[in-house]
């Protein structure tokens, strides 16, 4: 099972390292292919005053330090096409944010690197239409069809993170997991799926208590991996705190997911 986890944004090296330390159980688990996640920039915050992170240069340097100290594989977000080559020097997976999942130039530049490409499904997207974003990356890498086998061969993933449900709310249609898995390995983002966009007076809210239920449901449907952001003190986190799982609750959640997957298989 693929598992992507870490804090939403890089707040400081001390905090980054503390979360990395807490996630060693994922990196050493024999059934898990672990990638440490943190963003160097949150370019789509609701408010101009919200914390965005240390930026490209400093952020990548901190992620590089984590990679070298813990021997972790790294996943981080991209926002501009010009960033791809520099990110690829540190990251093993480059993640295209949901709002940018149709941006052709961005997908193509990421696909030109040697990194795995993780395309998050937009909250506004028909899941079946994600095959065309996937195909942009596959064709850039020399492939010709959007199939599960081709996507796996060329290192293309898609991530489900819920659909807009009116204003300020998301809902997960579990059929999306089945639909998208026809043309790519699917990651279920359990923490962003409980987000309430713009629902907290100039920032996004959410309810982390629903994370375990959605994650267990996705495990029973069948996915290739999970994404779950975590923090040692989510209530004090500088981005997406309401959605993140406390690090001391992560291991219990992961073990439940693995048990459900074993039964489902």
C-alpha positions as a printed NumPy array, in Angstrom:
array([[  0.   ,   0.   ,   0.   ],
       [  1.21 ,   3.49 ,  -0.883],
       [  0.946,   5.971,   1.98 ],
       [  1.582,   9.709,   1.712],
       [  1.75 ,  11.617,   4.969],
       [  3.265,  14.616,   6.699],
       [  2.251,  18.15 ,   7.669],
       [  0.257,  20.323,   5.291],
       [  2.925,  23.007,   5.061],
       [  6.52 ,  23.425,   6.219],
       [  6.222,  25.597,   9.334],
       [  9.805,  25.259,  10.574],
       [ 12.53 ,  22.629,  10.419],
       [ 11.955,  21.729,  14.065],
       [  8.26 ,  21.017,  13.457],
       [  8.976,  19.206,  10.184],
       [ 11.512,  16.96 ,  11.861],
       [  9.194,  16.232,  14.777],
       [  6.469,  14.982,  12.424],
       [  9.028,  12.982,  10.436],
       [ 10.182,  11.316,  13.64 ],
       [  6.605,  10.399,  14.552],
       [  6.076,   8.716,  11.158],
       [  8.977,   6.267,  11.32 ],
       [  6.501,   3.436,  11.809],
       [  5.194,   4.071,   8.285],
       [  8.643,   4.056,   6.715],
       [  9.571,   0.753,   8.359],
       [  6.244,  -1.042,   7.849],
       [  6.715,  -4.025,   5.502],
       [  3.344,  -3.504,   3.806],
       [  3.72 ,   0.24 ,   3.165],
       [  5.474,   2.238,   0.456],
       [  5.883,   5.516,   2.356],
       [  6.364,   9.066,   1.038],
       [  6.839,  12.037,   3.368],
       [  4.71 ,  15.016,   2.355],
       [  4.958,  18.737,   3.099],
       [  4.384,  21.829,   0.96 ],
       [  7.003,  24.547,   0.551],
       [  4.264,  26.949,  -0.556],
       [  0.48 ,  26.959,  -0.17 ],
       [ -0.295,  29.142,  -3.157],
       [ -4.074,  28.716,  -2.986],
       [ -4.82 ,  29.931,   0.542],
       [ -8.178,  31.652,   0.986],
       [ -6.702,  34.846,   2.401],
       [ -3.635,  36.903,   1.511],
       [ -2.797,  37.003,   5.23 ],
       [ -2.666,  33.197,   5.607],
       [  0.667,  31.468,   6.127],
       [  2.075,  30.054,   2.88 ],
       [  5.379,  28.444,   3.827],
       [  9.093,  29.158,   3.355],
       [  9.024,  29.197,  -0.457],
       [ 10.682,  27.094,  -3.153],
       [ 14.395,  27.426,  -2.346],
       [ 14.279,  27.263,   1.451],
       [ 11.464,  24.709,   1.467],
       [ 13.28 ,  22.284,  -0.813],
       [ 16.409,  22.616,   1.304],
       [ 14.45 ,  21.603,   4.407],
       [ 12.841,  18.659,   2.592],
       [ 16.287,  17.603,   1.393],
       [ 17.505,  17.566,   5.   ],
       [ 14.577,  15.341,   5.994],
       [ 15.286,  13.042,   3.055],
       [ 18.934,  12.675,   3.99 ],
       [ 18.404,  12.25 ,   7.736],
       [ 15.469,   9.834,   7.614],
       [ 16.02 ,   8.241,   4.193],
       [ 12.419,   9.115,   3.29 ],
       [ 11.018,   9.457,  -0.202],
       [  9.501,  12.913,  -0.659],
       [  6.293,  14.26 ,  -2.203],
       [  5.532,  17.972,  -2.506],
       [  3.266,  20.293,  -4.497],
       [  4.07 ,  22.314,  -7.592],
       [  2.321,  25.545,  -8.598],
       [  4.277,  26.924, -11.56 ],
       [  5.763,  25.101, -14.571],
       [  9.231,  26.6  , -14.046],
       [  9.481,  24.89 , -10.632],
       [  9.446,  21.328, -11.994],
       [ 13.17 ,  20.815, -12.634],
       [ 14.212,  22.221,  -9.27 ],
       [ 11.606,  20.222,  -7.335],
       [ 12.683,  17.052,  -9.153],
       [ 16.155,  17.371,  -7.638],
       [ 14.666,  16.627,  -4.207],
       [ 11.221,  15.045,  -4.617],
       [ 10.341,  11.518,  -5.688],
       [  6.724,  12.476,  -6.406],
       [  5.522,  15.85 ,  -7.693],
       [  1.919,  16.601,  -6.846],
       [ -0.303,  18.748,  -9.036],
       [ -2.892,  20.49 ,  -6.835],
       [ -6.588,  19.88 ,  -7.444],
       [ -7.268,  23.399,  -8.694],
       [ -4.541,  22.938, -11.344],
       [ -5.4  ,  19.422, -12.529],
       [ -6.282,  20.594, -16.058],
       [ -3.246,  22.864, -16.551],
       [ -1.596,  21.328, -19.602],
       [  1.774,  23.112, -19.396],
       [  2.118,  22.216, -15.727],
       [  1.334,  18.53 , -16.285],
       [  3.696,  18.327, -19.258],
       [  6.625,  19.93 , -17.403],
       [  6.19 ,  17.614, -14.428],
       [  5.949,  14.605, -16.755],
       [  9.283,  15.62 , -18.323],
       [ 10.99 ,  14.926, -14.987],
       [ 11.839,  11.471, -13.618],
       [  9.395,  11.886, -10.722],
       [  6.104,  10.099, -10.216],
       [  3.269,  12.461, -11.193],
       [  0.383,  12.647,  -8.72 ],
       [ -2.572,  14.57 , -10.154],
       [ -5.209,  15.503,  -7.6  ],
       [ -8.748,  15.47 ,  -8.984],
       [-10.33 ,  18.904,  -8.941],
       [-13.321,  19.372,  -6.67 ],
       [-15.165,  20.483,  -9.816],
       [-14.187,  17.493, -11.989],
       [-16.143,  14.582, -13.377],
       [-13.937,  11.633, -12.321],
       [-14.09 ,  10.103, -15.795],
       [-12.65 ,  13.295, -17.296],
       [ -9.486,  12.89 , -15.227],
       [ -8.324,  10.377, -17.829],
       [ -7.502,  13.289, -20.132],
       [ -5.201,  14.884, -17.565],
       [ -3.578,  11.496, -17.054],
       [ -3.193,  11.065, -20.815],
       [ -1.3  ,  14.368, -21.053],
       [  1.339,  12.957, -18.729],
       [  1.389,   9.515, -20.363],
       [  1.857,  10.935, -23.861],
       [  4.637,  13.215, -22.634],
       [  6.439,  10.105, -21.379],
       [  5.989,   8.201, -24.628],
       [  2.824,   6.254, -23.909],
       [ -0.388,   6.324, -25.854],
       [ -3.363,   5.226, -23.745],
       [ -4.923,   6.136, -20.423],
       [ -5.155,   2.691, -18.856],
       [ -4.285,   1.477, -15.385],
       [ -1.357,  -0.515, -16.754],
       [  0.048,   2.397, -18.789],
       [ -0.299,   4.82 , -15.883],
       [  1.467,   2.431, -13.532],
       [  4.222,   1.84 , -16.102],
       [  4.839,   5.564, -16.612],
       [  4.434,   6.61 , -12.971],
       [  1.136,   8.504, -13.051],
       [ -1.257,   8.537, -10.07 ],
       [ -4.575,  10.295,  -9.477],
       [ -5.84 ,  11.378,  -6.069],
       [ -9.457,  11.665,  -4.966],
       [-10.199,  14.498,  -2.519],
       [-13.956,  14.965,  -2.732],
       [-16.329,  17.003,  -4.873],
       [-17.854,  20.422,  -4.233],
       [-21.221,  19.982,  -2.577],
       [-22.877,  23.369,  -2.589],
       [-20.852,  26.114,  -0.927],
       [-18.262,  25.371,   1.744],
       [-18.608,  21.613,   1.751],
       [-17.22 ,  18.516,   0.039],
       [-18.642,  15.048,  -0.441],
       [-16.821,  11.89 ,  -1.512],
       [-18.533,   9.82 ,  -4.185],
       [-16.965,   6.387,  -3.715],
       [-17.861,   5.555,  -7.326],
       [-15.043,   7.936,  -8.315],
       [-12.493,   5.491,  -6.927],
       [-13.786,   2.718,  -9.162],
       [-14.072,   4.966, -12.228],
       [-10.583,   6.471, -11.971],
       [ -8.947,   3.156, -11.155],
       [ -9.791,   2.038, -14.696],
       [ -7.133,   4.424, -16.025],
       [ -4.67 ,   5.07 , -13.157],
       [ -3.56 ,   3.971,  -9.698],
       [ -5.787,   5.832,  -7.215],
       [ -4.792,   7.498,  -3.957],
       [ -7.522,   8.462,  -1.501],
       [ -6.918,  11.768,   0.271],
       [ -8.678,  11.181,   3.558],
       [ -7.904,  14.533,   5.179],
       [ -8.681,  17.02 ,   2.393],
       [-11.918,  15.12 ,   1.778],
       [-13.26 ,  16.395,   5.124],
       [-12.309,  19.992,   4.355],
       [-14.914,  22.77 ,   4.355],
       [-13.507,  25.237,   1.794],
       [-13.673,  28.845,   2.918],
       [-15.8  ,  27.818,   5.872],
       [-13.855,  29.448,   8.696],
       [-13.868,  33.215,   8.209],
       [-11.183,  33.66 ,   5.579],
       [ -9.712,  30.171,   5.754],
       [-10.873,  26.612,   5.19 ],
       [-12.44 ,  24.622,   7.982],
       [-13.086,  20.906,   8.302],
       [-13.883,  18.056,  10.654],
       [-11.128,  15.494,  11.225],
       [-13.467,  13.165,  13.123],
       [-14.782,  11.911,   9.763],
       [-11.326,  10.967,   8.414],
       [-11.304,   7.378,   9.769],
       [-14.769,   6.64 ,   8.389],
       [-13.949,   7.828,   4.865],
       [-10.555,   6.111,   4.884],
       [-12.085,   2.793,   5.936],
       [-14.795,   3.14 ,   3.286],
       [-12.166,   3.78 ,   0.588],
       [-10.181,   0.755,   1.78 ],
       [-13.234,  -1.439,   1.37 ],
       [-13.934,  -0.114,  -2.143],
       [-10.313,  -0.599,  -3.191],
       [ -7.548,   1.934,  -3.807],
       [ -3.797,   1.817,  -4.348],
       [ -2.894,   4.139,  -1.524],
       [ -3.835,   6.818,   0.971],
       [ -2.944,  10.436,   1.652],
       [ -3.377,  11.733,   5.194],
       [ -1.861,  14.921,   6.525],
       [ -0.784,  14.891,  10.142],
       [  0.594,  17.191,  12.83 ],
       [  1.587,  16.736,  16.472],
       [ -0.798,  19.579,  17.401],
       [ -3.332,  20.129,  14.581],
       [ -5.216,  22.826,  16.473],
       [ -2.081,  24.999,  16.372],
       [ -1.077,  24.125,  12.795],
       [ -0.648,  27.008,  10.359],
       [ -2.578,  25.37 ,   7.513],
       [ -5.45 ,  22.844,   7.346],
       [ -5.372,  22.136,  11.058],
       [ -9.067,  21.165,  11.323],
       [ -8.541,  18.309,   8.835],
       [ -5.23 ,  16.879,  10.012],
       [ -4.859,  13.784,  12.17 ],
       [ -2.773,  14.015,  15.345],
       [  0.422,  12.047,  14.825],
       [ -0.305,   9.902,  17.875],
       [ -3.513,   8.648,  16.192],
       [ -1.946,   7.74 ,  12.867],
       [ -0.73 ,   4.227,  13.617],
       [ -4.131,   2.997,  14.795],
       [ -5.771,   4.371,  11.63 ],
       [ -3.198,   2.755,   9.346],
       [ -3.598,  -0.641,  10.996],
       [ -7.393,  -0.487,  10.568],
       [ -6.994,   0.372,   6.884],
       [ -4.616,  -2.544,   6.365],
       [ -7.005,  -4.985,   8.045],
       [ -9.904,  -3.844,   5.844],
       [ -7.76 ,  -4.169,   2.733],
       [ -6.817,  -7.716,   3.687],
       [-10.475,  -8.673,   4.06 ],
       [-11.492,  -6.896,   0.847],
       [ -8.805,  -8.68 ,  -1.152]])
